[in-house]
């Protein structure tokens, strides 16, 4: 298992048809090739169904797309932190825009992941939400305005203030939290802008997963780190 480090490009595979079944491993291997060729940190979040297969096969950081705050035992259908750990993944997204949790659940997920040494990457839709989840002291907060997710205009172009304001506000609460930004990030120029706005990296999906040439897209993206 490889540790997540900053600056990072984190690729969330979501549930796109391209990453159903063996497609997830194929894309993760492309991410690994680019990480090896460039020496830069590219992490992947495969669909939960493929998490173990991907985590066992690649040597880049692998995060679950979700984790639920349950202990091993009577928790049918939930993804426990213990299960995530057992796959070989190094951590999990928590509260993604497409998988929202109430604040108390977010706090429980963060603390259960911490106990197991899993990286916690909490998503937030606004500066205010980022500040409120910073109280849980997760390793990472990723700010993503929902209206820009899946679109062609990067958050760094459409709303650069949300990136710089989130960085400032989160660091004000806890300097140890790394801040990523996401939504519409597709190019090296977008990544460069994110870094210039103070982010420690980006969280993105469609720019790689839906791209006909994901390797070229990744090479362009990491050129902005
Ligand atoms: O988790 C990343 C995501 O929500 C952003 O998606 O397609 O705008 O890069 P996308």
mmCIF file with all atom_site columns, C-alpha atoms and ligand atoms in Angstrom:
data_model
loop_
_atom_site.group_PDB
_atom_site.id
_atom_site.type_symbol
_atom_site.label_atom_id
_atom_site.label_alt_id
_atom_site.label_comp_id
_atom_site.label_asym_id
_atom_site.label_entity_id
_atom_site.label_seq_id
_atom_site.pdbx_PDB_ins_code
_atom_site.Cartn_x
_atom_site.Cartn_y
_atom_site.Cartn_z
_atom_site.occupancy
_atom_site.B_iso_or_equiv
_atom_site.pdbx_formal_charge
_atom_site.auth_seq_id
_atom_site.auth_comp_id
_atom_site.auth_asym_id
_atom_site.auth_atom_id
_atom_site.pdbx_PDB_model_num
ATOM   1   C CA . UNK A 1 1   ? 0.000   0.000  0.000   1.00 0.00 ? 1   UNK A CA 1
ATOM   2   C CA . UNK A 1 2   ? 1.325   3.427  -0.937  1.00 0.00 ? 2   UNK A CA 1
ATOM   3   C CA . UNK A 1 3   ? 0.693   6.436  1.270   1.00 0.00 ? 3   UNK A CA 1
ATOM   4   C CA . UNK A 1 4   ? -1.192  9.438  -0.014  1.00 0.00 ? 4   UNK A CA 1
ATOM   5   C CA . UNK A 1 5   ? 1.026   12.523 -0.128  1.00 0.00 ? 5   UNK A CA 1
ATOM   6   C CA . UNK A 1 6   ? 0.630   16.065 -1.357  1.00 0.00 ? 6   UNK A CA 1
ATOM   7   C CA . UNK A 1 7   ? 0.485   17.586 -3.861  1.00 0.00 ? 7   UNK A CA 1
ATOM   8   C CA . UNK A 1 8   ? -1.918  14.987 -5.189  1.00 0.00 ? 8   UNK A CA 1
ATOM   9   C CA . UNK A 1 9   ? -4.254  14.314 -8.060  1.00 0.00 ? 9   UNK A CA 1
ATOM   10  C CA . UNK A 1 10  ? -7.042  12.101 -6.713  1.00 0.00 ? 10  UNK A CA 1
ATOM   11  C CA . UNK A 1 11  ? -9.179  10.390 -9.360  1.00 0.00 ? 11  UNK A CA 1
ATOM   12  C CA . UNK A 1 12  ? -12.652 9.388  -8.227  1.00 0.00 ? 12  UNK A CA 1
ATOM   13  C CA . UNK A 1 13  ? -13.897 6.724  -10.637 1.00 0.00 ? 13  UNK A CA 1
ATOM   14  C CA . UNK A 1 14  ? -17.518 7.237  -9.440  1.00 0.00 ? 14  UNK A CA 1
ATOM   15  C CA . UNK A 1 15  ? -19.907 4.670  -10.936 1.00 0.00 ? 15  UNK A CA 1
ATOM   16  C CA . UNK A 1 16  ? -19.264 5.402  -14.592 1.00 0.00 ? 16  UNK A CA 1
ATOM   17  C CA . UNK A 1 17  ? -19.855 2.466  -16.951 1.00 0.00 ? 17  UNK A CA 1
ATOM   18  C CA . UNK A 1 18  ? -16.222 2.782  -18.075 1.00 0.00 ? 18  UNK A CA 1
ATOM   19  C CA . UNK A 1 19  ? -15.090 1.438  -14.674 1.00 0.00 ? 19  UNK A CA 1
ATOM   20  C CA . UNK A 1 20  ? -17.583 -1.380 -14.237 1.00 0.00 ? 20  UNK A CA 1
ATOM   21  C CA . UNK A 1 21  ? -15.806 -4.674 -13.581 1.00 0.00 ? 21  UNK A CA 1
ATOM   22  C CA . UNK A 1 22  ? -12.313 -4.910 -15.105 1.00 0.00 ? 22  UNK A CA 1
ATOM   23  C CA . UNK A 1 23  ? -12.495 -1.316 -16.338 1.00 0.00 ? 23  UNK A CA 1
ATOM   24  C CA . UNK A 1 24  ? -11.638 -0.126 -12.818 1.00 0.00 ? 24  UNK A CA 1
ATOM   25  C CA . UNK A 1 25  ? -8.365  -2.018 -12.694 1.00 0.00 ? 25  UNK A CA 1
ATOM   26  C CA . UNK A 1 26  ? -7.476  -0.989 -16.245 1.00 0.00 ? 26  UNK A CA 1
ATOM   27  C CA . UNK A 1 27  ? -7.872  2.676  -15.349 1.00 0.00 ? 27  UNK A CA 1
ATOM   28  C CA . UNK A 1 28  ? -6.028  2.272  -12.035 1.00 0.00 ? 28  UNK A CA 1
ATOM   29  C CA . UNK A 1 29  ? -3.111  0.704  -13.908 1.00 0.00 ? 29  UNK A CA 1
ATOM   30  C CA . UNK A 1 30  ? -2.989  3.682  -16.263 1.00 0.00 ? 30  UNK A CA 1
ATOM   31  C CA . UNK A 1 31  ? -2.927  5.985  -13.217 1.00 0.00 ? 31  UNK A CA 1
ATOM   32  C CA . UNK A 1 32  ? -0.089  3.915  -11.773 1.00 0.00 ? 32  UNK A CA 1
ATOM   33  C CA . UNK A 1 33  ? 1.899   4.115  -15.032 1.00 0.00 ? 33  UNK A CA 1
ATOM   34  C CA . UNK A 1 34  ? 1.617   7.913  -15.073 1.00 0.00 ? 34  UNK A CA 1
ATOM   35  C CA . UNK A 1 35  ? 2.522   8.116  -11.371 1.00 0.00 ? 35  UNK A CA 1
ATOM   36  C CA . UNK A 1 36  ? 5.613   5.998  -12.010 1.00 0.00 ? 36  UNK A CA 1
ATOM   37  C CA . UNK A 1 37  ? 6.632   7.917  -15.123 1.00 0.00 ? 37  UNK A CA 1
ATOM   38  C CA . UNK A 1 38  ? 6.294   11.315 -13.441 1.00 0.00 ? 38  UNK A CA 1
ATOM   39  C CA . UNK A 1 39  ? 7.108   10.500 -9.805  1.00 0.00 ? 39  UNK A CA 1
ATOM   40  C CA . UNK A 1 40  ? 3.940   12.391 -8.792  1.00 0.00 ? 40  UNK A CA 1
ATOM   41  C CA . UNK A 1 41  ? 1.154   11.285 -6.462  1.00 0.00 ? 41  UNK A CA 1
ATOM   42  C CA . UNK A 1 42  ? -1.947  10.021 -8.243  1.00 0.00 ? 42  UNK A CA 1
ATOM   43  C CA . UNK A 1 43  ? -4.521  8.332  -6.015  1.00 0.00 ? 43  UNK A CA 1
ATOM   44  C CA . UNK A 1 44  ? -7.613  6.450  -7.151  1.00 0.00 ? 44  UNK A CA 1
ATOM   45  C CA . UNK A 1 45  ? -11.094 5.845  -5.730  1.00 0.00 ? 45  UNK A CA 1
ATOM   46  C CA . UNK A 1 46  ? -12.523 2.830  -7.570  1.00 0.00 ? 46  UNK A CA 1
ATOM   47  C CA . UNK A 1 47  ? -16.128 1.711  -7.194  1.00 0.00 ? 47  UNK A CA 1
ATOM   48  C CA . UNK A 1 48  ? -16.559 -0.102 -3.885  1.00 0.00 ? 48  UNK A CA 1
ATOM   49  C CA . UNK A 1 49  ? -17.270 -3.378 -5.724  1.00 0.00 ? 49  UNK A CA 1
ATOM   50  C CA . UNK A 1 50  ? -13.767 -3.262 -7.248  1.00 0.00 ? 50  UNK A CA 1
ATOM   51  C CA . UNK A 1 51  ? -11.946 -1.771 -4.262  1.00 0.00 ? 51  UNK A CA 1
ATOM   52  C CA . UNK A 1 52  ? -10.178 -4.940 -3.139  1.00 0.00 ? 52  UNK A CA 1
ATOM   53  C CA . UNK A 1 53  ? -9.231  -6.045 -6.650  1.00 0.00 ? 53  UNK A CA 1
ATOM   54  C CA . UNK A 1 54  ? -7.695  -2.647 -7.376  1.00 0.00 ? 54  UNK A CA 1
ATOM   55  C CA . UNK A 1 55  ? -6.032  -2.174 -3.983  1.00 0.00 ? 55  UNK A CA 1
ATOM   56  C CA . UNK A 1 56  ? -4.364  -5.575 -4.217  1.00 0.00 ? 56  UNK A CA 1
ATOM   57  C CA . UNK A 1 57  ? -3.108  -5.009 -7.762  1.00 0.00 ? 57  UNK A CA 1
ATOM   58  C CA . UNK A 1 58  ? -1.648  -1.505 -7.835  1.00 0.00 ? 58  UNK A CA 1
ATOM   59  C CA . UNK A 1 59  ? 1.003   0.324  -5.911  1.00 0.00 ? 59  UNK A CA 1
ATOM   60  C CA . UNK A 1 60  ? -0.519  3.797  -5.764  1.00 0.00 ? 60  UNK A CA 1
ATOM   61  C CA . UNK A 1 61  ? -2.821  5.112  -2.999  1.00 0.00 ? 61  UNK A CA 1
ATOM   62  C CA . UNK A 1 62  ? -6.306  3.589  -3.251  1.00 0.00 ? 62  UNK A CA 1
ATOM   63  C CA . UNK A 1 63  ? -9.238  5.103  -1.362  1.00 0.00 ? 63  UNK A CA 1
ATOM   64  C CA . UNK A 1 64  ? -12.766 3.829  -0.962  1.00 0.00 ? 64  UNK A CA 1
ATOM   65  C CA . UNK A 1 65  ? -15.501 6.058  -2.360  1.00 0.00 ? 65  UNK A CA 1
ATOM   66  C CA . UNK A 1 66  ? -17.408 5.661  0.872   1.00 0.00 ? 66  UNK A CA 1
ATOM   67  C CA . UNK A 1 67  ? -17.237 4.255  4.369   1.00 0.00 ? 67  UNK A CA 1
ATOM   68  C CA . UNK A 1 68  ? -20.023 3.755  6.898   1.00 0.00 ? 68  UNK A CA 1
ATOM   69  C CA . UNK A 1 69  ? -19.664 4.146  10.673  1.00 0.00 ? 69  UNK A CA 1
ATOM   70  C CA . UNK A 1 70  ? -20.289 0.562  11.678  1.00 0.00 ? 70  UNK A CA 1
ATOM   71  C CA . UNK A 1 71  ? -18.207 -1.953 13.550  1.00 0.00 ? 71  UNK A CA 1
ATOM   72  C CA . UNK A 1 72  ? -17.690 -5.476 12.211  1.00 0.00 ? 72  UNK A CA 1
ATOM   73  C CA . UNK A 1 73  ? -20.783 -7.582 12.865  1.00 0.00 ? 73  UNK A CA 1
ATOM   74  C CA . UNK A 1 74  ? -24.441 -6.864 12.230  1.00 0.00 ? 74  UNK A CA 1
ATOM   75  C CA . UNK A 1 75  ? -24.032 -4.344 9.424   1.00 0.00 ? 75  UNK A CA 1
ATOM   76  C CA . UNK A 1 76  ? -25.428 -5.978 6.296   1.00 0.00 ? 76  UNK A CA 1
ATOM   77  C CA . UNK A 1 77  ? -24.620 -4.059 3.156   1.00 0.00 ? 77  UNK A CA 1
ATOM   78  C CA . UNK A 1 78  ? -22.639 -1.283 4.852   1.00 0.00 ? 78  UNK A CA 1
ATOM   79  C CA . UNK A 1 79  ? -18.981 -0.612 4.121   1.00 0.00 ? 79  UNK A CA 1
ATOM   80  C CA . UNK A 1 80  ? -17.249 -0.706 7.493   1.00 0.00 ? 80  UNK A CA 1
ATOM   81  C CA . UNK A 1 81  ? -13.862 0.936  8.115   1.00 0.00 ? 81  UNK A CA 1
ATOM   82  C CA . UNK A 1 82  ? -12.560 -2.510 8.976   1.00 0.00 ? 82  UNK A CA 1
ATOM   83  C CA . UNK A 1 83  ? -13.593 -3.822 5.517   1.00 0.00 ? 83  UNK A CA 1
ATOM   84  C CA . UNK A 1 84  ? -11.912 -0.865 3.824   1.00 0.00 ? 84  UNK A CA 1
ATOM   85  C CA . UNK A 1 85  ? -8.717  -1.549 5.748   1.00 0.00 ? 85  UNK A CA 1
ATOM   86  C CA . UNK A 1 86  ? -8.834  -5.256 4.888   1.00 0.00 ? 86  UNK A CA 1
ATOM   87  C CA . UNK A 1 87  ? -8.956  -4.539 1.156   1.00 0.00 ? 87  UNK A CA 1
ATOM   88  C CA . UNK A 1 88  ? -5.556  -2.865 1.370   1.00 0.00 ? 88  UNK A CA 1
ATOM   89  C CA . UNK A 1 89  ? -6.979  0.577  0.593   1.00 0.00 ? 89  UNK A CA 1
ATOM   90  C CA . UNK A 1 90  ? -5.297  3.409  2.502   1.00 0.00 ? 90  UNK A CA 1
ATOM   91  C CA . UNK A 1 91  ? -8.405  5.443  3.271   1.00 0.00 ? 91  UNK A CA 1
ATOM   92  C CA . UNK A 1 92  ? -11.780 6.684  2.172   1.00 0.00 ? 92  UNK A CA 1
ATOM   93  C CA . UNK A 1 93  ? -13.763 9.580  0.831   1.00 0.00 ? 93  UNK A CA 1
ATOM   94  C CA . UNK A 1 94  ? -16.442 10.624 3.309   1.00 0.00 ? 94  UNK A CA 1
ATOM   95  C CA . UNK A 1 95  ? -19.540 12.704 2.524   1.00 0.00 ? 95  UNK A CA 1
ATOM   96  C CA . UNK A 1 96  ? -19.017 12.963 -1.231  1.00 0.00 ? 96  UNK A CA 1
ATOM   97  C CA . UNK A 1 97  ? -21.541 15.263 -2.858  1.00 0.00 ? 97  UNK A CA 1
ATOM   98  C CA . UNK A 1 98  ? -23.280 12.202 -4.318  1.00 0.00 ? 98  UNK A CA 1
ATOM   99  C CA . UNK A 1 99  ? -23.229 10.367 -0.971  1.00 0.00 ? 99  UNK A CA 1
ATOM   100 C CA . UNK A 1 100 ? -23.992 12.913 1.723   1.00 0.00 ? 100 UNK A CA 1
ATOM   101 C CA . UNK A 1 101 ? -23.984 12.299 5.468   1.00 0.00 ? 101 UNK A CA 1
ATOM   102 C CA . UNK A 1 102 ? -25.194 14.306 8.451   1.00 0.00 ? 102 UNK A CA 1
ATOM   103 C CA . UNK A 1 103 ? -22.412 15.944 10.463  1.00 0.00 ? 103 UNK A CA 1
ATOM   104 C CA . UNK A 1 104 ? -22.586 13.460 13.335  1.00 0.00 ? 104 UNK A CA 1
ATOM   105 C CA . UNK A 1 105 ? -22.119 10.564 10.892  1.00 0.00 ? 105 UNK A CA 1
ATOM   106 C CA . UNK A 1 106 ? -19.177 12.342 9.250   1.00 0.00 ? 106 UNK A CA 1
ATOM   107 C CA . UNK A 1 107 ? -17.565 12.733 12.675  1.00 0.00 ? 107 UNK A CA 1
ATOM   108 C CA . UNK A 1 108 ? -18.070 9.049  13.473  1.00 0.00 ? 108 UNK A CA 1
ATOM   109 C CA . UNK A 1 109 ? -16.585 7.990  10.121  1.00 0.00 ? 109 UNK A CA 1
ATOM   110 C CA . UNK A 1 110 ? -13.542 10.220 10.638  1.00 0.00 ? 110 UNK A CA 1
ATOM   111 C CA . UNK A 1 111 ? -12.884 8.942  14.114  1.00 0.00 ? 111 UNK A CA 1
ATOM   112 C CA . UNK A 1 112 ? -13.377 5.249  13.228  1.00 0.00 ? 112 UNK A CA 1
ATOM   113 C CA . UNK A 1 113 ? -11.035 5.620  10.237  1.00 0.00 ? 113 UNK A CA 1
ATOM   114 C CA . UNK A 1 114 ? -8.449  7.348  12.408  1.00 0.00 ? 114 UNK A CA 1
ATOM   115 C CA . UNK A 1 115 ? -8.529  4.443  14.867  1.00 0.00 ? 115 UNK A CA 1
ATOM   116 C CA . UNK A 1 116 ? -7.638  2.075  12.036  1.00 0.00 ? 116 UNK A CA 1
ATOM   117 C CA . UNK A 1 117 ? -5.010  4.326  10.483  1.00 0.00 ? 117 UNK A CA 1
ATOM   118 C CA . UNK A 1 118 ? -7.128  5.004  7.390   1.00 0.00 ? 118 UNK A CA 1
ATOM   119 C CA . UNK A 1 119 ? -6.793  8.354  5.623   1.00 0.00 ? 119 UNK A CA 1
ATOM   120 C CA . UNK A 1 120 ? -9.988  10.394 5.817   1.00 0.00 ? 120 UNK A CA 1
ATOM   121 C CA . UNK A 1 121 ? -10.889 12.718 2.928   1.00 0.00 ? 121 UNK A CA 1
ATOM   122 C CA . UNK A 1 122 ? -14.074 14.614 3.769   1.00 0.00 ? 122 UNK A CA 1
ATOM   123 C CA . UNK A 1 123 ? -15.890 16.405 0.955   1.00 0.00 ? 123 UNK A CA 1
ATOM   124 C CA . UNK A 1 124 ? -17.607 19.737 1.537   1.00 0.00 ? 124 UNK A CA 1
ATOM   125 C CA . UNK A 1 125 ? -19.832 21.772 -0.758  1.00 0.00 ? 125 UNK A CA 1
ATOM   126 C CA . UNK A 1 126 ? -19.037 25.198 0.704   1.00 0.00 ? 126 UNK A CA 1
ATOM   127 C CA . UNK A 1 127 ? -16.576 27.123 2.833   1.00 0.00 ? 127 UNK A CA 1
ATOM   128 C CA . UNK A 1 128 ? -18.984 26.945 5.772   1.00 0.00 ? 128 UNK A CA 1
ATOM   129 C CA . UNK A 1 129 ? -19.300 23.170 5.486   1.00 0.00 ? 129 UNK A CA 1
ATOM   130 C CA . UNK A 1 130 ? -15.524 22.831 5.214   1.00 0.00 ? 130 UNK A CA 1
ATOM   131 C CA . UNK A 1 131 ? -15.122 24.814 8.420   1.00 0.00 ? 131 UNK A CA 1
ATOM   132 C CA . UNK A 1 132 ? -17.716 22.719 10.201  1.00 0.00 ? 132 UNK A CA 1
ATOM   133 C CA . UNK A 1 133 ? -16.118 19.384 9.207   1.00 0.00 ? 133 UNK A CA 1
ATOM   134 C CA . UNK A 1 134 ? -12.639 20.748 10.027  1.00 0.00 ? 134 UNK A CA 1
ATOM   135 C CA . UNK A 1 135 ? -13.713 20.371 13.659  1.00 0.00 ? 135 UNK A CA 1
ATOM   136 C CA . UNK A 1 136 ? -13.353 16.607 13.189  1.00 0.00 ? 136 UNK A CA 1
ATOM   137 C CA . UNK A 1 137 ? -9.700  17.123 12.159  1.00 0.00 ? 137 UNK A CA 1
ATOM   138 C CA . UNK A 1 138 ? -9.739  14.870 9.097   1.00 0.00 ? 138 UNK A CA 1
ATOM   139 C CA . UNK A 1 139 ? -6.504  14.440 7.139   1.00 0.00 ? 139 UNK A CA 1
ATOM   140 C CA . UNK A 1 140 ? -8.043  16.036 4.028   1.00 0.00 ? 140 UNK A CA 1
ATOM   141 C CA . UNK A 1 141 ? -10.981 18.239 3.119   1.00 0.00 ? 141 UNK A CA 1
ATOM   142 C CA . UNK A 1 142 ? -12.005 18.455 -0.541  1.00 0.00 ? 142 UNK A CA 1
ATOM   143 C CA . UNK A 1 143 ? -14.183 21.418 -1.449  1.00 0.00 ? 143 UNK A CA 1
ATOM   144 C CA . UNK A 1 144 ? -16.450 20.822 -4.462  1.00 0.00 ? 144 UNK A CA 1
ATOM   145 C CA . UNK A 1 145 ? -19.326 23.135 -5.436  1.00 0.00 ? 145 UNK A CA 1
ATOM   146 C CA . UNK A 1 146 ? -22.052 20.675 -6.528  1.00 0.00 ? 146 UNK A CA 1
ATOM   147 C CA . UNK A 1 147 ? -23.271 22.824 -9.423  1.00 0.00 ? 147 UNK A CA 1
ATOM   148 C CA . UNK A 1 148 ? -19.872 22.534 -11.139 1.00 0.00 ? 148 UNK A CA 1
ATOM   149 C CA . UNK A 1 149 ? -19.419 18.788 -10.677 1.00 0.00 ? 149 UNK A CA 1
ATOM   150 C CA . UNK A 1 150 ? -19.300 16.913 -13.972 1.00 0.00 ? 150 UNK A CA 1
ATOM   151 C CA . UNK A 1 151 ? -19.188 20.141 -15.971 1.00 0.00 ? 151 UNK A CA 1
ATOM   152 C CA . UNK A 1 152 ? -16.585 21.632 -18.257 1.00 0.00 ? 152 UNK A CA 1
ATOM   153 C CA . UNK A 1 153 ? -15.747 24.733 -16.254 1.00 0.00 ? 153 UNK A CA 1
ATOM   154 C CA . UNK A 1 154 ? -13.252 24.178 -13.472 1.00 0.00 ? 154 UNK A CA 1
ATOM   155 C CA . UNK A 1 155 ? -13.984 25.420 -9.968  1.00 0.00 ? 155 UNK A CA 1
ATOM   156 C CA . UNK A 1 156 ? -10.676 27.256 -10.230 1.00 0.00 ? 156 UNK A CA 1
ATOM   157 C CA . UNK A 1 157 ? -12.111 29.343 -13.106 1.00 0.00 ? 157 UNK A CA 1
ATOM   158 C CA . UNK A 1 158 ? -15.784 29.586 -12.114 1.00 0.00 ? 158 UNK A CA 1
ATOM   159 C CA . UNK A 1 159 ? -15.267 30.172 -8.405  1.00 0.00 ? 159 UNK A CA 1
ATOM   160 C CA . UNK A 1 160 ? -11.612 30.597 -7.450  1.00 0.00 ? 160 UNK A CA 1
ATOM   161 C CA . UNK A 1 161 ? -12.632 32.311 -4.201  1.00 0.00 ? 161 UNK A CA 1
ATOM   162 C CA . UNK A 1 162 ? -14.213 29.157 -2.836  1.00 0.00 ? 162 UNK A CA 1
ATOM   163 C CA . UNK A 1 163 ? -10.811 27.467 -3.143  1.00 0.00 ? 163 UNK A CA 1
ATOM   164 C CA . UNK A 1 164 ? -8.700  30.211 -1.557  1.00 0.00 ? 164 UNK A CA 1
ATOM   165 C CA . UNK A 1 165 ? -11.341 30.960 1.094   1.00 0.00 ? 165 UNK A CA 1
ATOM   166 C CA . UNK A 1 166 ? -11.637 27.280 2.019   1.00 0.00 ? 166 UNK A CA 1
ATOM   167 C CA . UNK A 1 167 ? -7.870  26.940 2.317   1.00 0.00 ? 167 UNK A CA 1
ATOM   168 C CA . UNK A 1 168 ? -7.680  30.014 4.570   1.00 0.00 ? 168 UNK A CA 1
ATOM   169 C CA . UNK A 1 169 ? -10.692 29.052 6.684   1.00 0.00 ? 169 UNK A CA 1
ATOM   170 C CA . UNK A 1 170 ? -9.653  25.431 7.172   1.00 0.00 ? 170 UNK A CA 1
ATOM   171 C CA . UNK A 1 171 ? -6.046  26.325 8.004   1.00 0.00 ? 171 UNK A CA 1
ATOM   172 C CA . UNK A 1 172 ? -7.425  28.804 10.513  1.00 0.00 ? 172 UNK A CA 1
ATOM   173 C CA . UNK A 1 173 ? -9.131  25.931 12.304  1.00 0.00 ? 173 UNK A CA 1
ATOM   174 C CA . UNK A 1 174 ? -6.353  23.361 11.876  1.00 0.00 ? 174 UNK A CA 1
ATOM   175 C CA . UNK A 1 175 ? -3.132  23.862 9.914   1.00 0.00 ? 175 UNK A CA 1
ATOM   176 C CA . UNK A 1 176 ? -2.628  20.113 9.733   1.00 0.00 ? 176 UNK A CA 1
ATOM   177 C CA . UNK A 1 177 ? -5.574  19.533 7.381   1.00 0.00 ? 177 UNK A CA 1
ATOM   178 C CA . UNK A 1 178 ? -4.693  19.341 3.686   1.00 0.00 ? 178 UNK A CA 1
ATOM   179 C CA . UNK A 1 179 ? -7.220  20.980 1.364   1.00 0.00 ? 179 UNK A CA 1
ATOM   180 C CA . UNK A 1 180 ? -8.081  19.761 -2.124  1.00 0.00 ? 180 UNK A CA 1
ATOM   181 C CA . UNK A 1 181 ? -10.553 21.248 -4.572  1.00 0.00 ? 181 UNK A CA 1
ATOM   182 C CA . UNK A 1 182 ? -12.649 19.665 -7.262  1.00 0.00 ? 182 UNK A CA 1
ATOM   183 C CA . UNK A 1 183 ? -15.492 20.037 -9.782  1.00 0.00 ? 183 UNK A CA 1
ATOM   184 C CA . UNK A 1 184 ? -14.844 20.485 -13.478 1.00 0.00 ? 184 UNK A CA 1
ATOM   185 C CA . UNK A 1 185 ? -11.063 20.080 -13.111 1.00 0.00 ? 185 UNK A CA 1
ATOM   186 C CA . UNK A 1 186 ? -9.831  18.724 -16.436 1.00 0.00 ? 186 UNK A CA 1
ATOM   187 C CA . UNK A 1 187 ? -6.463  20.208 -17.414 1.00 0.00 ? 187 UNK A CA 1
ATOM   188 C CA . UNK A 1 188 ? -2.976  20.906 -16.149 1.00 0.00 ? 188 UNK A CA 1
ATOM   189 C CA . UNK A 1 189 ? -3.841  24.608 -16.180 1.00 0.00 ? 189 UNK A CA 1
ATOM   190 C CA . UNK A 1 190 ? -6.766  23.895 -13.814 1.00 0.00 ? 190 UNK A CA 1
ATOM   191 C CA . UNK A 1 191 ? -4.454  21.979 -11.474 1.00 0.00 ? 191 UNK A CA 1
ATOM   192 C CA . UNK A 1 192 ? -1.837  24.731 -11.592 1.00 0.00 ? 192 UNK A CA 1
ATOM   193 C CA . UNK A 1 193 ? -4.503  27.285 -10.712 1.00 0.00 ? 193 UNK A CA 1
ATOM   194 C CA . UNK A 1 194 ? -5.638  25.116 -7.785  1.00 0.00 ? 194 UNK A CA 1
ATOM   195 C CA . UNK A 1 195 ? -2.107  24.968 -6.422  1.00 0.00 ? 195 UNK A CA 1
ATOM   196 C CA . UNK A 1 196 ? -1.683  28.727 -6.887  1.00 0.00 ? 196 UNK A CA 1
ATOM   197 C CA . UNK A 1 197 ? -4.920  29.259 -4.935  1.00 0.00 ? 197 UNK A CA 1
ATOM   198 C CA . UNK A 1 198 ? -3.348  27.353 -2.037  1.00 0.00 ? 198 UNK A CA 1
ATOM   199 C CA . UNK A 1 199 ? -4.826  23.885 -2.538  1.00 0.00 ? 199 UNK A CA 1
ATOM   200 C CA . UNK A 1 200 ? -2.743  20.789 -1.879  1.00 0.00 ? 200 UNK A CA 1
ATOM   201 C CA . UNK A 1 201 ? -4.148  19.058 -4.945  1.00 0.00 ? 201 UNK A CA 1
ATOM   202 C CA . UNK A 1 202 ? -7.349  18.197 -6.745  1.00 0.00 ? 202 UNK A CA 1
ATOM   203 C CA . UNK A 1 203 ? -10.153 15.646 -6.614  1.00 0.00 ? 203 UNK A CA 1
ATOM   204 C CA . UNK A 1 204 ? -11.641 14.937 -10.028 1.00 0.00 ? 204 UNK A CA 1
ATOM   205 C CA . UNK A 1 205 ? -13.556 12.364 -12.011 1.00 0.00 ? 205 UNK A CA 1
ATOM   206 C CA . UNK A 1 206 ? -14.970 12.917 -15.495 1.00 0.00 ? 206 UNK A CA 1
ATOM   207 C CA . UNK A 1 207 ? -11.846 14.583 -16.915 1.00 0.00 ? 207 UNK A CA 1
ATOM   208 C CA . UNK A 1 208 ? -10.064 11.232 -16.631 1.00 0.00 ? 208 UNK A CA 1
ATOM   209 C CA . UNK A 1 209 ? -12.751 8.553  -16.424 1.00 0.00 ? 209 UNK A CA 1
ATOM   210 C CA . UNK A 1 210 ? -14.777 9.842  -19.382 1.00 0.00 ? 210 UNK A CA 1
ATOM   211 C CA . UNK A 1 211 ? -11.738 10.812 -21.445 1.00 0.00 ? 211 UNK A CA 1
ATOM   212 C CA . UNK A 1 212 ? -11.025 8.680  -24.527 1.00 0.00 ? 212 UNK A CA 1
ATOM   213 C CA . UNK A 1 213 ? -7.303  8.930  -23.723 1.00 0.00 ? 213 UNK A CA 1
ATOM   214 C CA . UNK A 1 214 ? -7.041  8.847  -19.921 1.00 0.00 ? 214 UNK A CA 1
ATOM   215 C CA . UNK A 1 215 ? -3.251  8.569  -19.970 1.00 0.00 ? 215 UNK A CA 1
ATOM   216 C CA . UNK A 1 216 ? -2.885  11.781 -21.977 1.00 0.00 ? 216 UNK A CA 1
ATOM   217 C CA . UNK A 1 217 ? -5.416  13.484 -19.706 1.00 0.00 ? 217 UNK A CA 1
ATOM   218 C CA . UNK A 1 218 ? -3.479  12.417 -16.606 1.00 0.00 ? 218 UNK A CA 1
ATOM   219 C CA . UNK A 1 219 ? -0.140  13.509 -18.023 1.00 0.00 ? 219 UNK A CA 1
ATOM   220 C CA . UNK A 1 220 ? -1.627  16.936 -18.719 1.00 0.00 ? 220 UNK A CA 1
ATOM   221 C CA . UNK A 1 221 ? -3.251  17.120 -15.260 1.00 0.00 ? 221 UNK A CA 1
ATOM   222 C CA . UNK A 1 222 ? -0.107  16.249 -13.299 1.00 0.00 ? 222 UNK A CA 1
ATOM   223 C CA . UNK A 1 223 ? 1.911   18.765 -15.313 1.00 0.00 ? 223 UNK A CA 1
ATOM   224 C CA . UNK A 1 224 ? 0.092   21.375 -13.210 1.00 0.00 ? 224 UNK A CA 1
ATOM   225 C CA . UNK A 1 225 ? 1.358   20.033 -9.879  1.00 0.00 ? 225 UNK A CA 1
HETATM 226 O O1 . LIG B 2 .   ? -15.186 13.491 -6.732  1.00 0.00 ? 1   LIG B O1 1
HETATM 227 C C1 . LIG B 2 .   ? -14.844 14.324 -7.787  1.00 0.00 ? 1   LIG B C1 1
HETATM 228 C C2 . LIG B 2 .   ? -16.024 14.898 -8.413  1.00 0.00 ? 1   LIG B C2 1
HETATM 229 O O2 . LIG B 2 .   ? -17.127 15.108 -7.643  1.00 0.00 ? 1   LIG B O2 1
HETATM 230 C C3 . LIG B 2 .   ? -15.763 15.970 -9.412  1.00 0.00 ? 1   LIG B C3 1
HETATM 231 O O3 . LIG B 2 .   ? -16.243 15.435 -10.571 1.00 0.00 ? 1   LIG B O3 1
HETATM 232 O O4 . LIG B 2 .   ? -16.374 15.122 -12.973 1.00 0.00 ? 1   LIG B O4 1
HETATM 233 O O5 . LIG B 2 .   ? -16.363 17.412 -12.009 1.00 0.00 ? 1   LIG B O5 1
HETATM 234 O O6 . LIG B 2 .   ? -14.288 16.065 -11.992 1.00 0.00 ? 1   LIG B O6 1
HETATM 235 P P1 . LIG B 2 .   ? -15.799 16.058 -11.961 1.00 0.00 ? 1   LIG B P1 1
#
